[in-house]
Structures are given as C-alpha cells and as structure tokens.
Amino acid sequence: MNEILRQLPKIQTLMESDKAASLIDVFGRTQVTETVRAKIDSARSELLADAPMPESILSERLFWTEVSTTLDQSRTRSLKSAINATGIIIHTNLGRSPLAEEAVQAMADIANAYSTLELNLENGKRGSRHSHVESLICELTGAEAALVVNNCAGAILTVLSALANKKEVIASRGELVEIGGSFRMPDVIAQSGAALKEVGTTNKTHPQDYSDAISENTALLLKSHTSNYSIAGFSSAPTRQDLAAIANQHNLPLVEDLGSGVLVELAPYGLPNEPVVKDVIAAGVDVVTFSGDKLLGGPQAGIIAGRKPLIDRISRHPMARAVRVDKLSLAALIATLELYREPNNPLDRIPVLRSLSEPIDLIRARAEKLSNMCESVPHLETKIVPTKAQAGGGSLPLQDLPSFALALTLPGVSPDQMSERLRGASPPIIGRISKDQFLLDVKAISDRDLDALSNALQHALTG
Ligand SMILES: *Cc1c(COP(=O)(O)O)cnc(C)c1O
C-alpha cells in the first residue's frame, strides 16, 4: 500500500510548477496550496479504500483543470443580480425593490467619500443623520416629525420599546400578522417589553372592544396592516377615525404599522385599499411605521413618522441607536423620496411603481419581443399566455395584476429541469411553474433587461 501511496505527487513539487505559479498570481498562494492539498488528500483516501489511482492524478493536465475549476468556483459570488420573471414585483427573496437611477447615484456619491452624515455645517457641531431626511418625509406625509431606522421590523420594535415598555398594547385579534422571516406581531410586542392585550375576534373587532380594554396600564392602541392575508365574509374592523377618536378620548397614542407604506394613490393601477401614508396621518394616527423597500420603491429602511413629542421619545430610546439607518441606505432613501416631489412623476422614475402602473399593451409588447428573441434558441418553443402577476411584499395579497408570460418548452426537458437550468444561467433567470408549465412572466422585467435575459437564456439552453 505504501508503495502505491508513494506514487502520489508531492505537494511541494506541484506547487513549484509553472501551472501553480500562474494560479498563484490570480488566487494567492494559500488558496492554491489548500486546493492542491485537498485534491491529493482525497486521492489518498480513495487509494486507501482500494480504489484505483484517480484519473485526475494520472493526467497532470486534468489535475490542474480541476484545481482551476475549484478555485474559480470559490471565487464566484452567490450574491449577484438576477432577472425576476416570477411576476411578483416586490419579491423578498429577490431583494425587493430595484432602485431608481437617482438613488443608485446618490449612494455612489456618498460611498466613496466622507460626508456630512452627522455634521451640522452651520455651526460645525455634531448633527443628526435624521435631519437630512426628516423634512422630506414630513412634506410627503403631513407628519410633524420623522425618523428612519434599518427596516420596518426594527421600526416597530423601536416604537413599542420606547412607548409601551412594561405597559399594555391593545391590538385586534384579526390583525396579529405573521410576515415572512418569522416576524410575528405578538412576539415583537413581547420583545419590546410590552404586554399584548388582544381584543375582538379573528373576524370581528368593534370600536367598543378597544374602549373596554383600556386601563391605567394601557400605553397605546396598535393597528397593523394585514399585509399578506385578508379576512373576508362576516367581518368588520373599526375605522382609523374610530380608533383615533377612542385614543384621543383617553389621551393615548394610536400607532399603525403600515408595512408597505405608499405615498401615492395606487387605486388606478389595480391596488385599491392600500392606505396612503398622508391619509393615515390625516385620519388621526399618531405614529406610523412603513418599509423603504416595498411599495415605496427605495432601499431597505424603516420609516417612523408622526407627532413630534412621540418621535422625540422614540429617537432617544437606545433601540433607535441599535437599529439606526446606514449612510448608503439613507442617501438612496433621500434620492427616492425626492422623486415623489413635484414636478417629478414617481410612476415614471421608480422601478416598482413603473412596473405596477405599466399599461397592459406595453407588457404584451415586451412578451412578444422576448418571444422573438427566443427564436434563435434551437428547439425552444414559446407561447404567450395571460397571467396574474402580483405586487408582493405584503401589499394587497388578493389583488391580481393582469400580465403576460412566455411559456417555455424544450423537448425532453421538464418544467422543473427548465427552472433549474435557468437558475444556473448568468445572470440567473427566476421564473415560475404554473399548471405544469414553466413561465417567464414579464411584469417585473424591464425592457432594459431583455438583451441580458435572452443572452443568458440562449447560453443556458444550448449546449
Ligand atoms: C413587511 C412588513 C413589516 C416588516 O418590514 P421590513 O421592512 O421587512 O422589516 C412589518 N409589518 C408589516 C405589516 C409588513 O407588511
């Protein structure tokens, strides 16, 4: 056995070869040595298990090809851009909102330089990072004051920690939402140190249920957006105005978690009932929380807006510091919010709003264009089919948006195999399977993506 093991090449000799030297130039000595050693080790294990000498040891060329492939793979990033052909515009697994050009530029400007993040240029003293965005949020929402944190989950946790610790939060049983990533409203309330007092039933909660539950231990009334479900049929919930009146009467704040906050009316584009932040504040809600990267179309962020004395208390809480927004997200958020200001039309400039509001004939035209581009792929058959796309990201779960998709078929390739091959494309193409058909829904694809998409598709499906 020792005799056979001695036939294995020496690591030191391998590392002195020209091939090793060229790989060291690219990957560094440590990584190349480790990869070579791992290959030799694995060959040794095979020999000890009485297997014949592996092919890759017998052929020096094969050995280095394999080492080089392993090294290449170790360098490919798993976080990369992808094409969203799922028909879900705000897809958490695909990074939610793509940013507007202006937001990307604003991030770049701040990223490679120092900035005035926490500097007051007038007096040269320490400033607040929130000062750059507060007035913009107030202008767009009608709020008196505002604060931005890392995400909406962090926003709710911060609001409740600051306003309700060791006290009670009254919330309707019909609104105790669980959103993706194990974020459950009752758990967040518990985490903030507050006690949840549930009122009403799953399907019906009346204004009286809230009034009856109020005691000297009550810190606030909480309303939450039931982002990903809907209670229909024999159901009712108090209006915001009802709740605001009750809260006001007892001198308690009314807090609303809007999840996907929208700043413009979306009813004309198929998303009725999605409450506009300005209207929510006008209805008398004292503090609202909403996400930056859902229907707002900006970076990951959690926005807290409302009455000044409450926002002041929230900003001073240590939790606000722990989940503070970073400068790149802040820069992108400011640039995104600016696109909501007149005379800009946010529906033209913000990618998620553009996708949401795009007229159906343009969507169809894109499907046709993509279908033509696919003609160059041998044996690939495409058919344009009508689909129901979705906004996603916890905005009106039951609302279907009309769209079109390309149904792809390749002889001998199942929909699952098609899906796997396109996930392996560069960039990855993420479609969906519906009724045993593999679909590329064009709702969330931009015209700009079409060349990259058809190239990637062609590469992945030929050869
Ligand atoms: C999405 C959502 C959140 C969490 O927002 P993130 O920005 O993802 O942290 C909280 N509440 C509701 C109702 C939501 O829909």
CSV table of C-alpha atoms and ligand atoms in Angstrom, one decimal:
chain,number,residue,atom,x,y,z
A,1,MET,CA,0.0,0.0,0.0
A,2,ASN,CA,2.8,2.4,1.0
A,3,GLU,CA,4.3,1.7,-2.4
A,4,ILE,CA,1.1,3.0,-4.2
A,5,LEU,CA,0.7,6.0,-1.9
A,6,ARG,CA,4.3,7.0,-2.8
A,7,GLN,CA,3.1,7.4,-6.4
A,8,LEU,CA,1.1,10.4,-5.3
A,9,PRO,CA,2.8,13.6,-6.4
A,10,LYS,CA,4.4,15.7,-3.7
A,11,ILE,CA,2.6,18.9,-2.9
A,12,GLN,CA,5.8,20.8,-2.8
A,13,THR,CA,6.7,19.7,-6.4
A,14,LEU,CA,3.3,20.5,-7.7
A,15,MET,CA,3.5,24.0,-6.1
A,16,GLU,CA,6.8,24.7,-7.9
A,17,SER,CA,5.3,24.0,-11.4
A,18,ASP,CA,4.6,26.8,-13.9
A,19,LYS,CA,0.8,26.0,-13.8
A,20,ALA,CA,0.8,26.6,-10.0
A,21,ALA,CA,2.7,29.9,-10.4
A,22,SER,CA,0.0,31.2,-12.9
A,23,LEU,CA,-2.8,30.2,-10.5
A,24,ILE,CA,-1.0,31.8,-7.5
A,25,ASP,CA,-0.9,35.1,-9.5
A,26,VAL,CA,-4.7,35.0,-9.6
A,27,PHE,CA,-5.8,33.3,-6.4
A,28,GLY,CA,-2.9,33.7,-4.0
A,29,ARG,CA,-0.5,31.0,-2.6
A,30,THR,CA,-2.6,29.9,0.4
A,31,GLN,CA,-5.7,29.1,-1.6
A,32,VAL,CA,-3.9,27.3,-4.3
A,33,THR,CA,-1.9,25.2,-1.8
A,34,GLU,CA,-5.0,24.3,0.1
A,35,THR,CA,-6.8,23.3,-3.1
A,36,VAL,CA,-3.9,21.2,-4.3
A,37,ARG,CA,-3.6,19.5,-0.9
A,38,ALA,CA,-7.3,18.8,-0.7
A,39,LYS,CA,-7.1,17.0,-4.1
A,40,ILE,CA,-4.1,14.9,-3.1
A,41,ASP,CA,-5.8,14.1,0.2
A,42,SER,CA,-8.9,12.9,-1.5
A,43,ALA,CA,-6.9,10.8,-3.9
A,44,ARG,CA,-5.1,9.3,-0.9
A,45,SER,CA,-8.4,8.4,0.7
A,46,GLU,CA,-9.6,6.7,-2.5
A,47,LEU,CA,-6.4,4.6,-2.7
A,48,LEU,CA,-6.7,3.6,1.0
A,49,ALA,CA,-10.2,2.4,0.1
A,50,ASP,CA,-8.6,0.2,-2.5
A,51,ALA,CA,-9.9,2.3,-5.4
A,52,PRO,CA,-7.6,2.7,-8.4
A,53,MET,CA,-5.4,5.8,-8.8
A,54,PRO,CA,-7.8,8.6,-9.8
A,55,GLU,CA,-7.7,9.8,-13.4
A,56,SER,CA,-7.0,13.4,-12.3
A,57,ILE,CA,-3.7,12.3,-10.7
A,58,LEU,CA,-2.6,10.2,-13.6
A,59,SER,CA,-3.2,13.2,-16.0
A,60,GLU,CA,-1.4,16.3,-15.0
A,61,ARG,CA,-3.5,18.4,-17.3
A,62,LEU,CA,-6.7,17.1,-15.8
A,63,PHE,CA,-5.3,17.7,-12.3
A,64,TRP,CA,-4.7,21.4,-13.0
A,65,THR,CA,-8.0,21.8,-14.8
A,66,GLU,CA,-9.9,20.5,-11.8
A,67,VAL,CA,-7.8,22.6,-9.4
A,68,SER,CA,-8.5,25.7,-11.5
A,69,THR,CA,-12.3,24.9,-11.7
A,70,THR,CA,-12.4,24.6,-7.9
A,71,LEU,CA,-10.6,27.8,-7.4
A,72,ASP,CA,-12.9,29.6,-9.9
A,73,GLN,CA,-16.0,28.3,-8.1
A,74,SER,CA,-14.6,29.5,-4.8
A,75,ARG,CA,-14.4,33.0,-6.3
A,76,THR,CA,-17.9,33.3,-7.7
A,77,ARG,CA,-20.2,35.3,-5.6
A,78,SER,CA,-23.5,33.9,-4.5
A,79,LEU,CA,-25.0,37.4,-4.2
A,80,LYS,CA,-25.4,38.7,-7.7
A,81,SER,CA,-28.0,40.4,-9.8
A,82,ALA,CA,-30.8,38.2,-11.2
A,83,ILE,CA,-33.8,38.5,-13.6
A,84,ASN,CA,-37.1,38.5,-11.9
A,85,ALA,CA,-39.5,36.6,-14.2
A,86,THR,CA,-41.7,35.5,-11.3
A,87,GLY,CA,-44.5,38.0,-11.9
A,88,ILE,CA,-44.1,39.2,-8.3
A,89,ILE,CA,-42.9,42.8,-8.4
A,90,ILE,CA,-41.7,43.1,-4.8
A,91,HIS,CA,-40.1,39.7,-4.1
A,92,THR,CA,-38.3,39.5,-0.8
A,93,ASN,CA,-36.2,36.5,-2.0
A,94,LEU,CA,-35.1,38.6,-5.0
A,95,GLY,CA,-34.1,41.7,-3.0
A,96,ARG,CA,-37.5,43.5,-3.1
A,97,SER,CA,-37.2,46.9,-4.9
A,98,PRO,CA,-34.7,47.7,-7.6
A,99,LEU,CA,-33.5,51.3,-7.0
A,100,ALA,CA,-34.1,54.2,-9.3
A,101,GLU,CA,-31.1,55.6,-11.1
A,102,GLU,CA,-31.1,58.7,-8.9
A,103,ALA,CA,-30.9,56.5,-5.8
A,104,VAL,CA,-28.0,54.5,-7.1
A,105,GLN,CA,-26.1,57.7,-8.0
A,106,ALA,CA,-26.8,59.1,-4.6
A,107,MET,CA,-25.4,56.0,-2.9
A,108,ALA,CA,-22.3,56.1,-5.1
A,109,ASP,CA,-21.7,59.8,-4.2
A,110,ILE,CA,-21.7,59.1,-0.5
A,111,ALA,CA,-19.9,55.7,-0.7
A,112,ASN,CA,-16.5,56.8,-1.9
A,113,ALA,CA,-16.1,59.9,0.1
A,114,TYR,CA,-16.5,61.4,3.5
A,115,SER,CA,-19.9,63.0,4.0
A,116,THR,CA,-21.8,65.4,6.3
A,117,LEU,CA,-23.7,62.4,7.8
A,118,GLU,CA,-23.7,63.7,11.3
A,119,LEU,CA,-22.3,67.2,10.9
A,120,ASN,CA,-24.1,70.4,11.1
A,121,LEU,CA,-22.4,72.6,8.6
A,122,GLU,CA,-23.7,75.8,10.0
A,123,ASN,CA,-22.2,75.5,13.5
A,124,GLY,CA,-19.6,72.8,12.9
A,125,LYS,CA,-21.1,70.7,15.7
A,126,ARG,CA,-22.4,67.2,15.7
A,127,GLY,CA,-25.6,66.9,13.7
A,128,SER,CA,-28.2,64.2,13.3
A,129,ARG,CA,-28.3,61.8,10.4
A,130,HIS,CA,-32.1,62.1,10.6
A,131,SER,CA,-32.0,65.8,9.9
A,132,HIS,CA,-31.2,65.1,6.2
A,133,VAL,CA,-34.5,63.3,5.6
A,134,GLU,CA,-36.9,64.4,8.2
A,135,SER,CA,-38.4,67.4,6.5
A,136,LEU,CA,-38.8,65.5,3.2
A,137,ILE,CA,-40.8,62.7,5.0
A,138,CYS,CA,-42.9,65.4,6.7
A,139,GLU,CA,-43.5,67.1,3.4
A,140,LEU,CA,-44.7,63.9,1.7
A,141,THR,CA,-46.7,62.5,4.6
A,142,GLY,CA,-48.0,65.5,6.5
A,143,ALA,CA,-46.3,64.2,9.7
A,144,GLU,CA,-44.8,66.6,12.2
A,145,ALA,CA,-41.6,64.7,12.7
A,146,ALA,CA,-39.9,61.5,11.4
A,147,LEU,CA,-37.0,59.1,12.0
A,148,VAL,CA,-35.5,56.4,9.8
A,149,VAL,CA,-34.2,53.1,11.0
A,150,ASN,CA,-32.8,49.9,9.4
A,151,ASN,CA,-36.1,48.3,8.4
A,152,CYS,CA,-39.8,48.3,9.3
A,153,ALA,CA,-39.4,45.4,11.8
A,154,GLY,CA,-36.8,47.5,13.6
A,155,ALA,CA,-39.1,50.5,13.4
A,156,ILE,CA,-42.0,48.7,15.2
A,157,LEU,CA,-39.7,47.2,17.8
A,158,THR,CA,-38.3,50.7,18.5
A,159,VAL,CA,-41.7,52.4,18.7
A,160,LEU,CA,-43.0,49.8,21.1
A,161,SER,CA,-39.9,49.7,23.2
A,162,ALA,CA,-39.9,53.5,23.5
A,163,LEU,CA,-43.7,53.9,24.1
A,164,ALA,CA,-45.0,50.8,25.7
A,165,ASN,CA,-42.3,49.1,27.7
A,166,LYS,CA,-43.8,47.5,30.9
A,167,LYS,CA,-47.3,48.6,29.8
A,168,GLU,CA,-50.1,47.2,27.7
A,169,VAL,CA,-50.6,47.4,23.9
A,170,ILE,CA,-54.1,46.9,22.7
A,171,ALA,CA,-54.4,45.2,19.3
A,172,SER,CA,-57.2,43.4,17.4
A,173,ARG,CA,-57.1,39.5,17.1
A,174,GLY,CA,-57.8,40.0,13.4
A,175,GLU,CA,-54.5,41.9,12.9
A,176,LEU,CA,-51.9,39.8,14.7
A,177,VAL,CA,-50.0,39.2,11.5
A,178,GLU,CA,-47.0,37.0,10.8
A,179,ILE,CA,-44.9,38.2,7.9
A,180,GLY,CA,-42.1,36.3,6.2
A,181,GLY,CA,-38.9,35.6,8.1
A,182,SER,CA,-40.7,34.7,11.3
A,183,PHE,CA,-41.7,38.2,12.2
A,184,ARG,CA,-44.9,37.8,14.3
A,185,MET,CA,-46.6,40.8,15.8
A,186,PRO,CA,-47.3,39.2,19.2
A,187,ASP,CA,-43.6,38.2,19.5
A,188,VAL,CA,-42.4,41.7,18.6
A,189,ILE,CA,-44.7,43.2,21.2
A,190,ALA,CA,-43.3,40.8,23.8
A,191,GLN,CA,-39.7,41.6,22.7
A,192,SER,CA,-40.3,45.3,23.3
A,193,GLY,CA,-41.2,44.6,26.9
A,194,ALA,CA,-44.9,45.4,26.4
A,195,ALA,CA,-47.8,43.1,27.2
A,196,LEU,CA,-50.3,42.4,24.4
A,197,LYS,CA,-53.9,42.8,25.2
A,198,GLU,CA,-55.9,41.2,22.4
A,199,VAL,CA,-59.4,42.4,21.7
A,200,GLY,CA,-62.2,41.3,19.4
A,201,THR,CA,-62.2,38.0,17.5
A,202,THR,CA,-60.5,36.8,14.3
A,203,ASN,CA,-63.2,38.1,12.1
A,204,LYS,CA,-64.8,41.0,14.0
A,205,THR,CA,-63.5,43.7,16.2
A,206,HIS,CA,-65.7,46.6,17.3
A,207,PRO,CA,-64.6,50.1,18.5
A,208,GLN,CA,-66.2,49.2,21.8
A,209,ASP,CA,-63.7,46.3,22.2
A,210,TYR,CA,-60.9,48.8,22.3
A,211,SER,CA,-62.6,51.2,24.7
A,212,ASP,CA,-63.5,48.4,27.1
A,213,ALA,CA,-59.9,47.1,27.2
A,214,ILE,CA,-58.3,50.5,28.1
A,215,SER,CA,-57.0,50.7,31.7
A,216,GLU,CA,-54.4,52.7,33.5
A,217,ASN,CA,-51.8,50.2,32.2
A,218,THR,CA,-52.5,50.9,28.6
A,219,ALA,CA,-49.7,52.5,26.7
A,220,LEU,CA,-51.1,52.7,23.2
A,221,LEU,CA,-53.6,51.3,20.6
A,222,LEU,CA,-51.9,49.4,17.8
A,223,LYS,CA,-53.4,48.9,14.3
A,224,SER,CA,-51.5,46.7,11.8
A,225,HIS,CA,-51.7,46.2,8.1
A,226,THR,CA,-52.7,42.6,7.4
A,227,SER,CA,-50.2,42.6,4.6
A,228,ASN,CA,-50.3,39.0,3.5
A,229,TYR,CA,-53.9,37.9,4.3
A,230,SER,CA,-57.4,39.1,4.2
A,231,ILE,CA,-60.4,38.3,6.4
A,232,ALA,CA,-63.4,38.4,4.2
A,233,GLY,CA,-67.1,37.5,4.7
A,234,PHE,CA,-68.7,38.1,8.1
A,235,SER,CA,-66.0,40.5,9.3
A,236,SER,CA,-65.6,44.1,10.5
A,237,ALA,CA,-62.9,46.3,12.0
A,238,PRO,CA,-63.1,49.8,13.4
A,239,THR,CA,-62.0,52.6,11.0
A,240,ARG,CA,-58.9,54.6,11.7
A,241,GLN,CA,-61.2,57.5,12.6
A,242,ASP,CA,-63.0,55.4,15.2
A,243,LEU,CA,-59.7,54.3,16.8
A,244,ALA,CA,-58.2,57.8,16.7
A,245,ALA,CA,-61.3,59.2,18.5
A,246,ILE,CA,-61.0,56.5,21.2
A,247,ALA,CA,-57.3,57.0,21.6
A,248,ASN,CA,-57.8,60.8,21.8
A,249,GLN,CA,-60.5,60.5,24.3
A,250,HIS,CA,-58.2,58.5,26.6
A,251,ASN,CA,-55.2,60.6,25.8
A,252,LEU,CA,-53.4,57.6,24.3
A,253,PRO,CA,-51.3,57.4,21.1
A,254,LEU,CA,-52.7,55.4,18.2
A,255,VAL,CA,-49.8,53.6,16.4
A,256,GLU,CA,-50.2,52.0,13.0
A,257,ASP,CA,-47.8,49.6,11.3
A,258,LEU,CA,-48.5,50.0,7.6
A,259,GLY,CA,-45.9,47.5,6.4
A,260,SER,CA,-45.7,48.6,2.8
A,261,GLY,CA,-46.4,52.3,3.0
A,262,VAL,CA,-47.4,54.0,-0.2
A,263,LEU,CA,-47.0,57.7,-0.8
A,264,VAL,CA,-49.2,58.0,-3.9
A,265,GLU,CA,-52.7,56.7,-4.7
A,266,LEU,CA,-52.4,53.3,-6.4
A,267,ALA,CA,-56.1,52.5,-7.0
A,268,PRO,CA,-55.9,53.4,-10.7
A,269,TYR,CA,-53.2,50.7,-11.1
A,270,GLY,CA,-55.1,47.8,-9.5
A,271,LEU,CA,-54.1,48.2,-5.9
A,272,PRO,CA,-57.2,49.6,-4.2
A,273,ASN,CA,-57.4,49.9,-0.4
A,274,GLU,CA,-53.6,50.3,0.0
A,275,PRO,CA,-53.6,53.2,2.5
A,276,VAL,CA,-51.6,56.3,1.5
A,277,VAL,CA,-49.5,57.4,4.4
A,278,LYS,CA,-50.7,61.0,4.2
A,279,ASP,CA,-54.3,59.9,4.6
A,280,VAL,CA,-53.4,57.7,7.5
A,281,ILE,CA,-51.8,60.6,9.3
A,282,ALA,CA,-54.7,62.9,8.4
A,283,ALA,CA,-57.1,60.3,9.9
A,284,GLY,CA,-55.5,60.9,13.3
A,285,VAL,CA,-53.0,58.1,13.6
A,286,ASP,CA,-50.2,59.5,15.9
A,287,VAL,CA,-47.3,57.3,14.7
A,288,VAL,CA,-47.0,55.2,11.6
A,289,THR,CA,-44.3,52.8,10.5
A,290,PHE,CA,-43.6,51.6,7.0
A,291,SER,CA,-40.9,50.0,4.8
A,292,GLY,CA,-38.5,51.7,2.5
A,293,ASP,CA,-38.2,48.8,0.0
A,294,LYS,CA,-41.7,47.7,-0.6
A,295,LEU,CA,-44.2,49.9,-2.5
A,296,LEU,CA,-42.1,53.0,-1.7
A,297,GLY,CA,-39.5,51.6,-4.1
A,298,GLY,CA,-36.4,52.6,-2.2
A,299,PRO,CA,-33.7,50.9,-0.2
A,300,GLN,CA,-34.2,48.7,2.9
A,301,ALA,CA,-35.3,51.1,5.6
A,302,GLY,CA,-38.0,51.6,8.3
A,303,ILE,CA,-39.7,54.9,8.4
A,304,ILE,CA,-41.3,56.2,11.6
A,305,ALA,CA,-43.4,59.3,11.2
A,306,GLY,CA,-45.9,61.1,13.4
A,307,ARG,CA,-46.3,63.6,16.3
A,308,LYS,CA,-43.2,65.4,17.4
A,309,PRO,CA,-43.3,64.6,21.1
A,310,LEU,CA,-43.7,60.9,20.4
A,311,ILE,CA,-41.0,60.9,17.7
A,312,ASP,CA,-38.7,62.7,20.1
A,313,ARG,CA,-39.2,60.0,22.7
A,314,ILE,CA,-38.7,57.2,20.1
A,315,SER,CA,-35.4,58.8,18.8
A,316,ARG,CA,-34.0,59.0,22.3
A,317,HIS,CA,-34.5,55.3,23.0
A,318,PRO,CA,-31.4,53.1,22.8
A,319,MET,CA,-33.2,50.8,20.4
A,320,ALA,CA,-33.3,53.6,17.9
A,321,ARG,CA,-29.5,53.8,18.0
A,322,ALA,CA,-29.1,50.0,17.8
A,323,VAL,CA,-31.2,49.8,14.5
A,324,ARG,CA,-30.1,53.2,13.0
A,325,VAL,CA,-30.1,53.5,9.3
A,326,ASP,CA,-26.7,53.4,7.5
A,327,LYS,CA,-25.5,56.2,5.3
A,328,LEU,CA,-25.8,54.4,2.0
A,329,SER,CA,-29.4,53.5,2.6
A,330,LEU,CA,-30.1,57.0,3.8
A,331,ALA,CA,-28.6,58.5,0.7
A,332,ALA,CA,-30.7,56.2,-1.5
A,333,LEU,CA,-33.9,56.9,0.5
A,334,ILE,CA,-33.5,60.6,0.2
A,335,ALA,CA,-33.0,60.4,-3.6
A,336,THR,CA,-36.0,58.1,-3.9
A,337,LEU,CA,-38.2,60.4,-1.8
A,338,GLU,CA,-37.2,63.3,-3.9
A,339,LEU,CA,-38.7,61.5,-6.9
A,340,TYR,CA,-42.1,61.9,-5.2
A,341,ARG,CA,-41.8,65.7,-5.2
A,342,GLU,CA,-43.4,67.7,-8.0
A,343,PRO,CA,-42.7,68.0,-10.9
A,344,ASN,CA,-41.3,64.5,-10.9
A,345,ASN,CA,-43.6,61.7,-11.7
A,346,PRO,CA,-42.7,58.8,-9.4
A,347,LEU,CA,-44.5,56.4,-11.6
A,348,ASP,CA,-42.0,57.0,-14.4
A,349,ARG,CA,-38.9,57.0,-12.3
A,350,ILE,CA,-39.3,54.4,-9.5
A,351,PRO,CA,-39.0,50.9,-10.9
A,352,VAL,CA,-41.6,49.2,-8.7
A,353,LEU,CA,-44.2,51.9,-9.4
A,354,ARG,CA,-43.3,51.8,-13.1
A,355,SER,CA,-43.9,48.0,-13.2
A,356,LEU,CA,-47.1,48.4,-11.2
A,357,SER,CA,-48.6,51.1,-13.4
A,358,GLU,CA,-47.4,49.9,-16.8
A,359,PRO,CA,-50.3,49.6,-19.4
A,360,ILE,CA,-51.1,46.1,-20.4
A,361,ASP,CA,-50.4,46.7,-24.1
A,362,LEU,CA,-46.7,47.5,-23.2
A,363,ILE,CA,-46.5,44.4,-21.1
A,364,ARG,CA,-47.8,42.3,-24.0
A,365,ALA,CA,-45.4,44.0,-26.4
A,366,ARG,CA,-42.5,43.0,-24.1
A,367,ALA,CA,-43.7,39.4,-24.1
A,368,GLU,CA,-43.8,39.5,-27.9
A,369,LYS,CA,-40.3,41.0,-28.1
A,370,LEU,CA,-38.9,38.4,-25.8
A,371,SER,CA,-40.7,35.6,-27.8
A,372,ASN,CA,-39.0,36.9,-31.0
A,373,MET,CA,-35.6,37.0,-29.3
A,374,CYS,CA,-36.1,33.4,-28.2
A,375,GLU,CA,-36.4,32.2,-31.8
A,376,SER,CA,-32.7,31.8,-32.1
A,377,VAL,CA,-32.7,29.0,-29.4
A,378,PRO,CA,-32.8,25.7,-31.2
A,379,HIS,CA,-36.0,23.6,-30.5
A,380,LEU,CA,-37.3,26.1,-27.9
A,381,GLU,CA,-41.0,26.6,-28.2
A,382,THR,CA,-42.6,29.7,-26.7
A,383,LYS,CA,-46.2,30.6,-26.3
A,384,ILE,CA,-47.5,33.9,-24.9
A,385,VAL,CA,-50.1,33.3,-22.1
A,386,PRO,CA,-52.1,35.7,-20.0
A,387,THR,CA,-51.1,35.6,-16.3
A,388,LYS,CA,-52.0,37.1,-12.9
A,389,ALA,CA,-49.0,38.9,-11.6
A,390,GLN,CA,-48.8,40.3,-8.0
A,391,ALA,CA,-47.4,43.3,-6.2
A,392,GLY,CA,-45.9,41.1,-3.5
A,393,GLY,CA,-44.1,42.4,-0.4
A,394,GLY,CA,-47.2,42.4,1.7
A,395,SER,CA,-49.3,44.7,-0.4
A,396,LEU,CA,-52.9,43.6,-1.0
A,397,PRO,CA,-52.4,39.8,-1.2
A,398,LEU,CA,-55.6,39.1,-3.1
A,399,GLN,CA,-55.1,41.6,-5.8
A,400,ASP,CA,-54.1,40.1,-9.2
A,401,LEU,CA,-52.5,42.3,-11.7
A,402,PRO,CA,-53.0,41.3,-15.4
A,403,SER,CA,-49.8,40.4,-17.2
A,404,PHE,CA,-48.3,38.1,-19.8
A,405,ALA,CA,-45.8,35.4,-19.7
A,406,LEU,CA,-43.8,33.3,-22.1
A,407,ALA,CA,-44.5,29.6,-21.6
A,408,LEU,CA,-41.2,27.8,-22.5
A,409,THR,CA,-41.0,24.2,-23.6
A,410,LEU,CA,-37.9,22.3,-24.8
A,411,PRO,CA,-38.3,18.6,-25.9
A,412,GLY,CA,-37.3,16.2,-23.1
A,413,VAL,CA,-36.9,19.0,-20.5
A,414,SER,CA,-39.4,19.0,-17.7
A,415,PRO,CA,-40.6,22.3,-16.2
A,416,ASP,CA,-38.5,21.6,-13.1
A,417,GLN,CA,-35.4,21.0,-15.2
A,418,MET,CA,-36.1,24.1,-17.2
A,419,SER,CA,-36.4,26.1,-13.9
A,420,GLU,CA,-33.1,24.6,-12.7
A,421,ARG,CA,-31.3,25.3,-15.9
A,422,LEU,CA,-32.4,28.9,-16.0
A,423,ARG,CA,-31.5,29.4,-12.3
A,424,GLY,CA,-28.0,28.4,-13.4
A,425,ALA,CA,-27.9,31.0,-16.2
A,426,SER,CA,-25.8,34.1,-16.0
A,427,PRO,CA,-27.4,36.2,-14.7
A,428,PRO,CA,-29.8,33.7,-13.1
A,429,ILE,CA,-33.4,33.8,-14.5
A,430,ILE,CA,-36.1,33.1,-12.0
A,431,GLY,CA,-39.4,32.1,-13.4
A,432,ARG,CA,-42.3,30.1,-12.0
A,433,ILE,CA,-44.1,26.9,-12.7
A,434,SER,CA,-47.9,27.1,-13.1
A,435,LYS,CA,-50.1,24.2,-14.2
A,436,ASP,CA,-47.1,22.2,-15.2
A,437,GLN,CA,-45.8,24.9,-17.5
A,438,PHE,CA,-42.6,26.9,-17.0
A,439,LEU,CA,-43.4,30.6,-17.2
A,440,LEU,CA,-41.4,33.7,-17.7
A,441,ASP,CA,-43.7,36.5,-16.5
A,442,VAL,CA,-42.6,39.8,-18.0
A,443,LYS,CA,-44.4,42.0,-15.4
A,444,ALA,CA,-41.4,42.8,-13.3
A,445,ILE,CA,-38.8,42.6,-16.2
A,446,SER,CA,-37.8,45.9,-17.6
A,447,ASP,CA,-37.2,46.4,-21.3
A,448,ARG,CA,-33.6,47.2,-20.4
A,449,ASP,CA,-33.2,43.6,-19.1
A,450,LEU,CA,-34.3,41.9,-22.3
A,451,ASP,CA,-30.9,41.6,-24.0
A,452,ALA,CA,-29.3,40.2,-20.9
A,453,LEU,CA,-32.2,37.9,-20.5
A,454,SER,CA,-32.2,36.5,-24.0
A,455,ASN,CA,-28.4,36.1,-24.0
A,456,ALA,CA,-28.5,34.2,-20.7
A,457,LEU,CA,-31.4,32.1,-21.8
A,458,GLN,CA,-29.6,31.2,-25.0
A,459,HIS,CA,-26.5,30.2,-23.2
A,460,ALA,CA,-28.3,28.2,-20.6
A,461,LEU,CA,-30.5,26.2,-23.1
A,462,THR,CA,-28.0,25.5,-25.8
A,463,GLY,CA,-25.1,23.1,-25.3
B,1,LIG,C1,-43.2,43.9,5.6
B,1,LIG,C2,-43.8,44.3,6.9
B,1,LIG,C3,-43.1,44.5,8.0
B,1,LIG,C4,-41.6,44.4,8.0
B,1,LIG,O1,-41.0,45.3,7.2
B,1,LIG,P1,-39.4,45.2,6.9
B,1,LIG,O2,-39.0,46.4,6.2
B,1,LIG,O3,-39.3,44.0,6.0
B,1,LIG,O4,-38.7,45.0,8.2
B,1,LIG,C5,-43.8,44.9,9.2
B,1,LIG,N1,-45.1,44.9,9.2
B,1,LIG,C6,-45.9,44.7,8.1
B,1,LIG,C7,-47.3,44.8,8.2
B,1,LIG,C8,-45.3,44.3,6.9
B,1,LIG,O5,-46.0,44.1,5.8
